[in-house]
């Protein structure tokens, strides 16, 4: 059976950049554009040339992407000709394969925001599409507020969409700009539109204000639309845009869509999805959402013992798709509720072979339970669990020994007369019989300790050069009669692989030190450093 082509349009760099706290540099934009291109997106919208210097520079030269590189901008202003509108002229000059115009389609907005007549707005859509076609560009028209406009005045909203299509736009994109439309309304209105414009020329652009942007995009496809616009991780203004990271695997892995549509992303490209999602969070300095569908750390994590034992027999019992298809992996959480089967499946996942009846498994389980009663939480710290398991099984070499450390925090006036706080740490380590002493300075005691510990590990130094800390979280817990601090540290290596380690102690420096040590030792084990 031949499948219909469904096109994916990414607007992370344009609409996604509208989100609070997101500010892409030119370099960031080039990195993201290349990443989207490699993932197999059909369209990459880069920005709004003429609106700011970064976007103007981005479109100042041919970026040579496989995807259709798209520039965004406004239709010509009312009362001006296309050639006499500097904004439009700049857009037409952009080095882009396609131009996506945003046009008003709600008569209320035409009157109040644009302060012009319905007829002049239609003429502006037609003229702008023609001007871009004459320049040899593929043309898309984002019909702003289409669904609200359609509810208020269906004839006029449709007239705008048809004006765009008849003037030669490749795509007429229906936008739920305020994000308040519900899936059944989307399905109904798109069904009505495709009676006038072929669905193969209709797109959907949904915002997430009722948390249904993904559902709305799929509803539009069911009704006949053949292009979906969205962003990576759903970033965007207010509550965000439709999340392509959830939409892509749904289209690829759910039978209803997979049987009918081809999305131009191969199975191999799909395996990069989790990495792409994490890399964007990294660039934006956001902690990844552990509970993100498909790609989150917890998306394939299970806790209860009976689920885990069924999972071991057949993953399909508790998983809707295979985690590997999107580059994620299965996790069985080690916790109070878990039993032997949790431990066994976690050992299998991390590649430790051990006989089911091995008495050390019971010892490991006891150890985990004992530590969890003290405040450790191994389900959140996979690397510390792996080290604990390897230690109980006798598989972690004694790489080095920290004989002593000393941390000092001082507040004083600096040369400019300003009060500053500085932290200093000195660490004494024994590596292969040799004692090494390193000092480090940091903006806080843990930072200073980390700097000093990783400054010189002698023959192991080369294995930890690429190691960096990406997140540090502290929680105060009440365990028994005294309060203890639980520290979770997330680390990353030069290949972008991440892991989390844990430390627990009444003293926050001590718990941080445990977590730091686990992170370094874990890295050494992972790189196969010789003992
Ligand atoms: Zn939008």
Short mmCIF file of C-alpha atoms and ligand atoms in Angstrom, two decimals:
data_model
loop_
_atom_site.label_atom_id
_atom_site.label_comp_id
_atom_site.label_asym_id
_atom_site.label_seq_id
_atom_site.Cartn_x
_atom_site.Cartn_y
_atom_site.Cartn_z
CA UNK A 1 0.00 0.00 0.00
CA UNK A 2 1.37 3.41 -0.88
CA UNK A 3 1.42 5.79 1.98
CA UNK A 4 0.59 9.46 1.82
CA UNK A 5 3.31 11.97 2.53
CA UNK A 6 2.89 13.97 5.73
CA UNK A 7 5.26 16.94 6.10
CA UNK A 8 6.89 18.16 9.30
CA UNK A 9 7.70 21.81 9.79
CA UNK A 10 9.88 22.89 12.71
CA UNK A 11 9.60 26.37 14.14
CA UNK A 12 11.82 25.98 17.23
CA UNK A 13 14.05 28.80 16.02
CA UNK A 14 11.19 31.23 15.31
CA UNK A 15 8.06 30.52 17.37
CA UNK A 16 10.00 28.50 19.96
CA UNK A 17 12.32 31.47 20.47
CA UNK A 18 9.29 33.43 21.73
CA UNK A 19 9.49 31.55 25.01
CA UNK A 20 10.59 33.39 28.16
CA UNK A 21 14.27 32.86 28.78
CA UNK A 22 15.07 31.51 25.32
CA UNK A 23 17.61 33.56 23.45
CA UNK A 24 19.42 31.87 20.57
CA UNK A 25 22.68 33.27 19.29
CA UNK A 26 23.55 32.92 15.61
CA UNK A 27 25.80 29.97 16.49
CA UNK A 28 23.00 28.30 18.49
CA UNK A 29 20.64 28.70 15.56
CA UNK A 30 23.08 27.09 13.16
CA UNK A 31 23.65 24.16 15.54
CA UNK A 32 19.90 23.60 16.03
CA UNK A 33 19.17 23.94 12.29
CA UNK A 34 21.76 21.29 11.51
CA UNK A 35 20.42 18.99 14.22
CA UNK A 36 16.86 19.31 12.84
CA UNK A 37 18.13 18.70 9.34
CA UNK A 38 19.89 15.51 10.45
CA UNK A 39 16.78 14.36 12.27
CA UNK A 40 14.97 14.50 8.91
CA UNK A 41 12.55 17.41 9.30
CA UNK A 42 11.10 18.68 5.99
CA UNK A 43 11.09 22.38 6.91
CA UNK A 44 13.28 24.35 9.28
CA UNK A 45 12.05 27.85 10.01
CA UNK A 46 15.06 29.91 11.04
CA UNK A 47 13.58 33.24 12.08
CA UNK A 48 12.37 36.61 11.00
CA UNK A 49 14.94 38.41 8.79
CA UNK A 50 14.78 42.16 9.14
CA UNK A 51 13.28 41.93 12.63
CA UNK A 52 16.60 41.58 14.49
CA UNK A 53 20.31 41.46 13.62
CA UNK A 54 20.74 37.73 14.44
CA UNK A 55 18.01 36.64 12.03
CA UNK A 56 19.14 39.06 9.35
CA UNK A 57 22.64 37.59 9.57
CA UNK A 58 21.27 34.03 9.62
CA UNK A 59 19.58 34.65 6.29
CA UNK A 60 22.51 36.65 4.92
CA UNK A 61 24.01 33.56 3.33
CA UNK A 62 22.94 30.20 1.98
CA UNK A 63 23.00 27.73 4.90
CA UNK A 64 22.90 24.69 2.59
CA UNK A 65 20.46 22.53 4.50
CA UNK A 66 18.77 19.43 3.13
CA UNK A 67 15.54 20.66 4.74
CA UNK A 68 13.62 23.55 3.20
CA UNK A 69 15.07 26.53 5.06
CA UNK A 70 12.28 28.97 5.71
CA UNK A 71 12.15 32.69 6.53
CA UNK A 72 9.20 34.14 8.37
CA UNK A 73 7.63 37.58 7.95
CA UNK A 74 4.55 39.71 7.49
CA UNK A 75 2.47 40.19 4.38
CA UNK A 76 2.73 43.64 2.82
CA UNK A 77 1.38 46.50 4.88
CA UNK A 78 -2.08 47.87 4.00
CA UNK A 79 -2.04 50.78 1.58
CA UNK A 80 1.43 50.02 0.20
CA UNK A 81 2.55 48.12 -2.85
CA UNK A 82 4.70 45.01 -2.35
CA UNK A 83 7.78 46.71 -3.81
CA UNK A 84 7.27 49.73 -1.58
CA UNK A 85 7.23 47.86 1.73
CA UNK A 86 10.78 47.69 3.19
CA UNK A 87 9.88 44.81 5.52
CA UNK A 88 8.64 42.68 2.65
CA UNK A 89 11.59 43.62 0.44
CA UNK A 90 14.04 42.47 3.16
CA UNK A 91 12.13 39.20 3.49
CA UNK A 92 12.23 38.59 -0.27
CA UNK A 93 15.98 39.19 -0.25
CA UNK A 94 16.61 36.62 2.50
CA UNK A 95 18.66 33.58 1.43
CA UNK A 96 15.85 31.12 2.09
CA UNK A 97 14.21 28.30 0.13
CA UNK A 98 10.76 29.19 1.37
CA UNK A 99 8.94 32.15 2.85
CA UNK A 100 6.26 31.75 5.48
CA UNK A 101 3.97 34.77 5.69
CA UNK A 102 1.78 35.42 8.68
CA UNK A 103 -1.61 36.81 7.64
CA UNK A 104 -4.72 37.93 9.51
CA UNK A 105 -7.81 35.81 8.89
CA UNK A 106 -10.10 37.01 11.68
CA UNK A 107 -12.13 40.03 10.54
CA UNK A 108 -12.04 41.44 14.09
CA UNK A 109 -8.22 41.54 13.98
CA UNK A 110 -8.26 43.04 10.48
CA UNK A 111 -10.39 45.91 11.77
CA UNK A 112 -8.81 46.46 15.20
CA UNK A 113 -5.16 45.45 14.85
CA UNK A 114 -4.54 46.10 11.17
CA UNK A 115 -7.01 49.01 10.94
CA UNK A 116 -7.89 48.19 7.37
CA UNK A 117 -10.73 46.72 5.31
CA UNK A 118 -11.40 43.03 4.72
CA UNK A 119 -10.83 43.52 0.99
CA UNK A 120 -7.46 45.26 1.46
CA UNK A 121 -6.31 42.40 3.73
CA UNK A 122 -7.19 39.86 1.01
CA UNK A 123 -5.29 41.93 -1.56
CA UNK A 124 -2.29 42.05 0.77
CA UNK A 125 -2.27 38.23 1.06
CA UNK A 126 -2.51 37.80 -2.73
CA UNK A 127 0.17 40.38 -3.53
CA UNK A 128 2.64 39.03 -0.97
CA UNK A 129 2.27 35.42 -2.12
CA UNK A 130 2.76 36.50 -5.75
CA UNK A 131 5.81 38.63 -4.93
CA UNK A 132 7.49 35.69 -3.19
CA UNK A 133 6.54 33.26 -5.97
CA UNK A 134 8.03 35.68 -8.52
CA UNK A 135 11.27 35.53 -6.52
CA UNK A 136 11.24 31.74 -6.96
CA UNK A 137 10.42 30.92 -3.33
CA UNK A 138 8.12 28.23 -2.06
CA UNK A 139 5.35 30.04 -0.16
CA UNK A 140 3.54 29.19 3.05
CA UNK A 141 0.86 31.33 4.65
CA UNK A 142 0.28 31.04 8.40
CA UNK A 143 -3.37 31.98 8.87
CA UNK A 144 -3.24 33.67 12.26
CA UNK A 145 -6.21 33.11 14.65
CA UNK A 146 -7.80 30.94 11.96
CA UNK A 147 -9.97 28.84 14.28
CA UNK A 148 -11.23 31.78 16.34
CA UNK A 149 -11.74 33.73 13.12
CA UNK A 150 -13.64 30.83 11.58
CA UNK A 151 -15.98 30.66 14.56
CA UNK A 152 -16.65 34.40 14.31
CA UNK A 153 -16.91 34.68 10.52
CA UNK A 154 -16.37 31.43 8.63
CA UNK A 155 -16.80 33.00 5.20
CA UNK A 156 -14.13 35.57 5.74
CA UNK A 157 -11.61 33.18 7.33
CA UNK A 158 -12.09 30.82 4.40
CA UNK A 159 -11.80 33.69 1.90
CA UNK A 160 -8.35 34.51 3.36
CA UNK A 161 -7.21 30.89 3.15
CA UNK A 162 -8.46 30.60 -0.42
CA UNK A 163 -6.82 33.90 -1.41
CA UNK A 164 -3.47 32.44 -0.27
CA UNK A 165 -4.02 29.13 -2.05
CA UNK A 166 -5.30 30.66 -5.29
CA UNK A 167 -2.37 33.09 -5.44
CA UNK A 168 -0.04 30.07 -5.43
CA UNK A 169 0.85 29.31 -1.81
CA UNK A 170 2.16 25.75 -1.47
CA UNK A 171 0.77 25.56 2.07
CA UNK A 172 -2.10 27.25 3.82
CA UNK A 173 -1.41 26.74 7.52
CA UNK A 174 -4.31 26.99 9.93
CA UNK A 175 -3.11 28.47 13.23
CA UNK A 176 -4.66 28.11 16.64
CA UNK A 177 -2.79 31.22 17.74
CA UNK A 178 -4.42 31.61 21.17
CA UNK A 179 -4.25 27.86 21.74
CA UNK A 180 -7.76 27.53 23.14
CA UNK A 181 -9.36 25.33 20.47
CA UNK A 182 -10.24 21.74 21.40
CA UNK A 183 -9.49 18.61 19.31
CA UNK A 184 -13.08 17.98 18.18
CA UNK A 185 -13.40 21.61 17.03
CA UNK A 186 -10.12 21.35 15.12
CA UNK A 187 -11.30 18.17 13.41
CA UNK A 188 -14.62 19.76 12.46
CA UNK A 189 -13.16 23.01 11.09
CA UNK A 190 -10.26 21.37 9.20
CA UNK A 191 -12.79 18.97 7.62
CA UNK A 192 -14.75 21.99 6.39
CA UNK A 193 -11.62 23.73 5.04
CA UNK A 194 -10.40 20.74 3.02
CA UNK A 195 -13.64 20.86 1.02
CA UNK A 196 -12.29 24.12 -0.45
CA UNK A 197 -8.52 23.64 -0.37
CA UNK A 198 -6.96 20.19 -0.97
CA UNK A 199 -5.70 18.70 2.31
CA UNK A 200 -2.32 18.11 0.66
CA UNK A 201 -1.94 21.91 0.84
CA UNK A 202 -3.26 22.42 4.37
CA UNK A 203 -1.13 22.61 7.52
CA UNK A 204 -1.80 22.89 11.25
CA UNK A 205 -0.02 25.16 13.75
CA UNK A 206 -1.25 24.49 17.28
CA UNK A 207 -0.41 26.13 20.60
CA UNK A 208 -0.63 24.30 23.89
CA UNK A 209 -2.85 26.46 26.08
CA UNK A 210 -5.21 23.60 26.95
CA UNK A 211 -2.35 21.06 26.85
CA UNK A 212 -3.75 19.59 23.67
CA UNK A 213 -1.47 20.96 20.97
CA UNK A 214 -0.29 17.43 20.12
CA UNK A 215 -3.86 16.08 20.11
CA UNK A 216 -4.98 19.06 18.02
CA UNK A 217 -2.24 18.43 15.46
CA UNK A 218 -3.24 14.78 15.15
CA UNK A 219 -6.94 15.73 14.92
CA UNK A 220 -6.09 18.04 12.01
CA UNK A 221 -4.26 15.20 10.24
CA UNK A 222 -7.26 12.89 10.74
CA UNK A 223 -9.39 15.60 9.13
CA UNK A 224 -7.09 15.88 6.11
CA UNK A 225 -4.24 18.33 6.88
CA UNK A 226 -0.87 17.15 5.60
CA UNK A 227 1.62 19.44 7.31
CA UNK A 228 2.28 19.73 11.04
CA UNK A 229 4.13 22.69 12.53
CA UNK A 230 5.68 22.41 15.96
CA UNK A 231 8.83 22.80 18.05
CA UNK A 232 11.36 20.61 19.82
CA UNK A 233 10.25 19.84 23.38
CA UNK A 234 7.20 22.00 22.68
CA UNK A 235 9.01 25.23 23.52
CA UNK A 236 7.16 28.41 22.67
CA UNK A 237 5.30 31.41 24.01
CA UNK A 238 3.03 30.96 27.08
CA UNK A 239 2.37 27.20 27.33
CA UNK A 240 4.36 26.38 24.21
CA UNK A 241 3.76 24.98 20.73
CA UNK A 242 2.86 21.48 19.57
CA UNK A 243 5.70 19.21 20.71
CA UNK A 244 7.32 17.52 17.71
CA UNK A 245 9.26 15.23 20.05
CA UNK A 246 5.92 13.63 21.00
CA UNK A 247 4.30 13.95 17.57
CA UNK A 248 7.11 12.32 15.55
CA UNK A 249 7.18 8.95 17.37
CA UNK A 250 3.37 8.88 17.50
CA UNK A 251 3.27 9.23 13.70
CA UNK A 252 6.05 6.68 13.24
CA UNK A 253 5.04 4.07 15.81
CA UNK A 254 1.27 4.17 16.10
CA UNK A 255 -0.39 1.97 13.54
CA UNK A 256 -3.21 4.33 12.61
CA UNK A 257 -0.66 6.88 11.40
CA UNK A 258 2.27 4.64 10.46
CA UNK A 259 0.14 2.59 8.05
CA UNK A 260 -1.20 5.66 6.28
CA UNK A 261 1.64 8.16 6.29
CA UNK A 262 5.28 8.51 5.44
CA UNK A 263 6.96 11.31 7.41
CA UNK A 264 10.38 11.38 5.84
CA UNK A 265 12.15 10.42 9.09
CA UNK A 266 13.80 7.01 8.93
CA UNK A 267 13.83 4.45 11.74
CA UNK A 268 17.52 5.21 12.26
CA UNK A 269 16.87 8.94 12.49
CA UNK A 270 14.12 8.28 15.03
CA UNK A 271 16.71 6.67 17.30
CA UNK A 272 18.34 10.11 17.70
CA UNK A 273 15.17 11.69 19.04
CA UNK A 274 16.01 11.39 22.76
CA UNK A 275 19.50 12.79 22.17
CA UNK A 276 18.15 15.71 20.11
CA UNK A 277 15.61 16.55 22.81
CA UNK A 278 18.31 16.52 25.51
CA UNK A 279 20.72 18.55 23.45
CA UNK A 280 18.20 21.36 23.03
CA UNK A 281 17.57 21.43 26.81
CA UNK A 282 21.31 21.54 27.28
CA UNK A 283 21.70 24.53 25.00
CA UNK A 284 18.90 26.32 26.82
CA UNK A 285 20.37 25.30 30.17
CA UNK A 286 17.15 23.63 31.23
CA UNK A 287 16.96 20.37 33.17
CA UNK A 288 15.28 17.81 30.88
CA UNK A 289 11.73 16.85 31.83
CA UNK A 290 12.09 13.37 33.33
CA UNK A 291 8.47 12.61 32.60
CA UNK A 292 8.47 13.71 28.96
CA UNK A 293 6.62 11.11 26.82
CA UNK A 294 8.90 8.83 24.80
CA UNK A 295 12.21 10.58 25.62
CA UNK A 296 12.09 11.37 29.36
CA UNK A 297 14.22 9.44 31.86
CA UNK A 298 11.08 8.09 33.45
CA UNK A 299 9.18 7.39 30.22
CA UNK A 300 10.07 3.70 30.46
CA UNK A 301 10.71 3.43 34.18
CA UNK A 302 8.76 1.08 36.35
CA UNK A 303 8.79 0.71 40.09
CA UNK A 304 6.53 -1.99 41.41
CA UNK A 305 8.08 -5.46 41.76
CA UNK A 306 5.33 -7.37 40.01
CA UNK A 307 5.47 -5.09 36.95
CA UNK A 308 9.20 -5.55 36.81
CA UNK A 309 9.03 -9.33 36.80
CA UNK A 310 6.47 -9.27 33.98
CA UNK A 311 8.62 -6.75 32.09
CA UNK A 312 11.55 -9.12 32.23
CA UNK A 313 9.46 -11.86 30.63
CA UNK A 314 8.00 -9.63 27.92
CA UNK A 315 8.49 -5.85 27.70
CA UNK A 316 5.19 -5.45 25.81
CA UNK A 317 3.36 -6.19 29.05
CA UNK A 318 3.99 -2.71 30.45
CA UNK A 319 5.34 -0.65 27.54
CA UNK A 320 3.36 0.93 24.71
CA UNK A 321 6.42 1.07 22.39
CA UNK A 322 10.00 -0.17 22.62
CA UNK A 323 12.19 2.47 24.29
CA UNK A 324 15.10 1.83 21.89
CA UNK A 325 13.03 2.98 18.90
CA UNK A 326 13.34 6.59 20.12
CA UNK A 327 16.81 6.24 21.61
CA UNK A 328 15.59 5.85 25.18
CA UNK A 329 15.99 2.87 27.47
CA UNK A 330 14.04 0.84 29.96
CA UNK A 331 14.62 1.50 33.64
CA UNK A 332 13.49 -0.60 36.50
CA UNK A 333 13.59 1.50 39.62
CA UNK A 334 15.36 0.14 42.59
CA UNK A 335 13.23 0.94 45.58
CA UNK A 336 11.63 -0.27 48.76
CA UNK A 337 8.77 -1.70 46.77
CA UNK A 338 11.02 -3.60 44.44
CA UNK A 339 12.27 -7.09 44.96
CA UNK A 340 14.79 -9.42 43.42
CA UNK A 341 13.30 -9.11 39.96
CA UNK A 342 13.91 -5.33 39.94
CA UNK A 343 17.52 -5.86 40.90
CA UNK A 344 17.96 -8.62 38.33
CA UNK A 345 16.51 -6.64 35.46
CA UNK A 346 18.51 -3.53 36.37
CA UNK A 347 21.72 -5.62 36.48
CA UNK A 348 20.87 -7.06 33.09
CA UNK A 349 20.32 -3.60 31.64
CA UNK A 350 23.65 -2.29 32.87
CA UNK A 351 25.36 -5.36 31.51
CA UNK A 352 26.30 -7.19 34.69
CA UNK A 353 25.93 -10.94 34.27
CA UNK A 354 25.06 -12.80 37.43
CA UNK A 355 23.38 -16.07 38.21
CA UNK A 356 19.77 -15.76 39.41
CA UNK A 357 20.49 -17.79 42.51
CA UNK A 358 23.70 -15.95 43.41
CA UNK A 359 23.59 -15.17 47.18
CA UNK A 360 25.18 -11.76 46.51
CA UNK A 361 21.87 -10.61 45.01
CA UNK A 362 20.17 -10.91 48.39
CA UNK A 363 23.07 -8.99 49.93
CA UNK A 364 22.73 -6.24 47.36
CA UNK A 365 18.99 -6.01 47.97
CA UNK A 366 19.57 -5.75 51.74
CA UNK A 367 22.20 -3.08 51.19
CA UNK A 368 19.86 -1.06 48.94
CA UNK A 369 17.03 -1.29 51.48
CA UNK A 370 19.33 -0.35 54.37
CA UNK A 371 20.64 2.69 52.50
CA UNK A 372 17.21 3.77 51.35
CA UNK A 373 16.10 3.85 54.99
CA UNK A 374 18.95 6.33 55.59
CA UNK A 375 17.71 8.62 52.82
CA UNK A 376 19.39 7.30 49.65
CA UNK A 377 17.10 7.15 46.62
CA UNK A 378 18.64 4.91 43.98
CA UNK A 379 15.80 5.26 41.54
CA UNK A 380 17.01 8.83 41.03
CA UNK A 381 20.71 7.90 40.96
CA UNK A 382 21.36 5.14 38.45
CA UNK A 383 25.14 5.55 38.45
CA UNK A 384 25.42 5.27 42.23
CA UNK A 385 23.28 2.13 42.08
CA UNK A 386 25.55 0.64 39.44
CA UNK A 387 28.62 1.35 41.57
CA UNK A 388 26.98 -0.14 44.63
CA UNK A 389 26.06 -3.26 42.66
CA UNK A 390 29.57 -3.59 41.23
CA UNK A 391 31.08 -3.14 44.69
CA UNK A 392 28.91 -5.83 46.24
CA UNK A 393 29.87 -8.10 43.34
CA UNK A 394 33.53 -7.15 43.81
CA UNK A 395 34.01 -5.43 40.49
CA UNK A 396 35.18 -1.90 41.31
CA UNK A 397 38.97 -1.35 41.50
CA UNK A 398 40.44 0.94 44.17
CA UNK A 399 41.53 3.63 41.76
CA UNK A 400 42.48 6.22 44.33
CA UNK A 401 42.01 7.14 47.92
CA UNK A 402 41.15 10.58 49.26
CA UNK A 403 43.24 10.80 52.42
CA UNK A 404 42.07 14.22 53.48
CA UNK A 405 40.18 17.24 52.33
CA UNK A 406 39.71 20.68 53.70
CA UNK A 407 37.16 23.31 52.68
CA UNK A 408 37.29 26.91 53.67
CA UNK A 409 34.67 29.60 53.12
CA UNK A 410 35.63 33.18 53.68
CA UNK A 411 33.77 36.45 53.43
CA UNK A 412 35.82 39.59 53.07
CA UNK A 413 36.16 42.90 51.24
CA UNK A 414 37.85 42.75 47.87
CA UNK A 415 40.14 45.41 46.39
CA UNK A 416 37.11 47.38 45.20
CA UNK A 417 35.64 47.48 48.68
CA UNK A 418 32.84 45.04 47.82
CA UNK A 419 31.90 42.16 50.14
CA UNK A 420 32.67 38.84 48.45
CA UNK A 421 32.45 35.22 49.52
CA UNK A 422 35.17 32.87 48.32
CA UNK A 423 35.55 29.16 48.85
CA UNK A 424 38.83 27.25 48.79
CA UNK A 425 39.37 23.52 48.95
CA UNK A 426 42.47 21.38 49.33
CA UNK A 427 42.34 17.67 48.55
CA UNK A 428 45.02 15.10 49.33
CA UNK A 429 44.70 12.00 47.12
CA UNK A 430 46.76 8.84 46.95
CA UNK A 431 47.04 7.41 43.43
CA UNK A 432 49.21 4.36 42.74
CA UNK A 433 51.26 4.92 45.90
CA UNK A 434 51.86 8.57 45.13
CA UNK A 435 50.32 11.40 47.16
CA UNK A 436 48.96 14.33 45.18
CA UNK A 437 47.77 17.58 46.69
CA UNK A 438 45.48 19.90 44.74
CA UNK A 439 43.79 23.15 45.63
CA UNK A 440 40.72 24.66 44.01
CA UNK A 441 38.75 27.85 44.28
CA UNK A 442 35.03 28.12 43.61
CA UNK A 443 31.92 30.20 44.05
CA UNK A 444 30.87 27.85 46.84
CA UNK A 445 32.37 25.05 48.94
CA UNK A 446 31.08 22.21 46.75
CA UNK A 447 32.29 23.87 43.59
CA UNK A 448 35.74 24.40 45.16
CA UNK A 449 35.86 20.78 46.32
CA UNK A 450 34.90 19.56 42.86
CA UNK A 451 37.57 21.71 41.21
CA UNK A 452 40.27 20.47 43.61
CA UNK A 453 39.26 16.79 43.41
CA UNK A 454 39.31 16.73 39.62
CA UNK A 455 42.42 18.84 39.17
CA UNK A 456 44.95 16.05 39.42
CA UNK A 457 44.17 12.37 39.58
CA UNK A 458 47.56 11.41 38.19
CA UNK A 459 47.38 8.57 35.69
CA UNK A 460 43.56 8.72 35.69
CA UNK A 461 43.35 12.37 34.79
CA UNK A 462 42.93 11.75 31.07
CA UNK A 463 39.79 9.68 31.75
CA UNK A 464 38.00 12.48 33.58
CA UNK A 465 39.02 15.46 31.47
CA UNK A 466 35.70 15.51 29.60
CA UNK A 467 33.63 15.18 32.78
CA UNK A 468 31.43 18.08 33.80
CA UNK A 469 28.68 18.63 36.34
CA UNK A 470 25.38 19.64 34.79
CA UNK A 471 23.01 19.73 37.76
CA UNK A 472 23.25 19.83 41.55
CA UNK A 473 20.23 19.38 43.79
CA UNK A 474 19.98 19.37 47.56
CA UNK A 475 17.06 18.22 49.68
CA UNK A 476 16.72 18.20 53.45
CA UNK A 477 15.10 15.01 54.70
CA UNK A 478 13.97 13.86 58.09
CA UNK A 479 15.38 10.41 58.58
CA UNK A 480 14.76 9.17 62.09
CA UNK A 481 15.51 11.84 64.66
CA UNK A 482 17.93 14.01 62.73
CA UNK A 483 17.68 15.97 59.52
CA UNK A 484 19.94 14.74 56.72
CA UNK A 485 20.79 16.29 53.38
CA UNK A 486 20.44 14.32 50.17
CA UNK A 487 22.55 15.56 47.29
CA UNK A 488 21.98 14.51 43.70
CA UNK A 489 24.60 15.39 41.13
CA UNK A 490 24.12 15.01 37.42
CA UNK A 491 27.25 14.67 35.29
CA UNK A 492 27.95 14.52 31.60
CA UNK A 493 30.92 13.25 29.63
CA UNK A 494 32.48 14.33 26.34
CA UNK A 495 30.05 12.12 24.40
CA UNK A 496 27.01 13.77 25.96
CA UNK A 497 26.19 10.73 28.09
CA UNK A 498 24.65 11.62 31.46
CA UNK A 499 24.40 9.96 34.83
CA UNK A 500 23.26 10.82 38.33
CA UNK A 501 24.98 10.09 41.62
CA UNK A 502 23.85 10.51 45.21
CA UNK A 503 25.21 11.29 48.65
CA UNK A 504 23.43 11.39 52.01
CA UNK A 505 24.74 12.79 55.29
CA UNK A 506 23.76 15.22 58.05
CA UNK A 507 26.51 17.43 56.59
CA UNK A 508 25.90 18.88 53.13
CA UNK A 509 29.62 18.96 52.30
CA UNK A 510 29.95 15.28 53.14
CA UNK A 511 26.90 14.29 51.07
CA UNK A 512 28.15 16.39 48.15
CA UNK A 513 31.57 14.75 48.46
CA UNK A 514 30.05 11.26 48.28
CA UNK A 515 28.10 12.16 45.16
CA UNK A 516 31.18 13.77 43.56
CA UNK A 517 33.32 10.71 44.34
CA UNK A 518 30.71 8.37 42.86
CA UNK A 519 30.57 10.48 39.71
CA UNK A 520 34.35 10.36 39.21
CA UNK A 521 34.63 6.64 39.99
CA UNK A 522 31.66 5.86 37.75
CA UNK A 523 33.39 7.70 34.89
CA UNK A 524 36.57 5.68 35.46
CA UNK A 525 34.62 2.38 35.44
CA UNK A 526 32.76 3.44 32.32
CA UNK A 527 35.94 4.38 30.46
CA UNK A 528 37.48 1.06 31.44
CA UNK A 529 40.37 2.75 33.27
CA UNK A 530 42.89 0.12 34.41
CA UNK A 531 43.16 -0.37 38.19
ZN1 LIG B 1 2.58 30.32 16.80
#
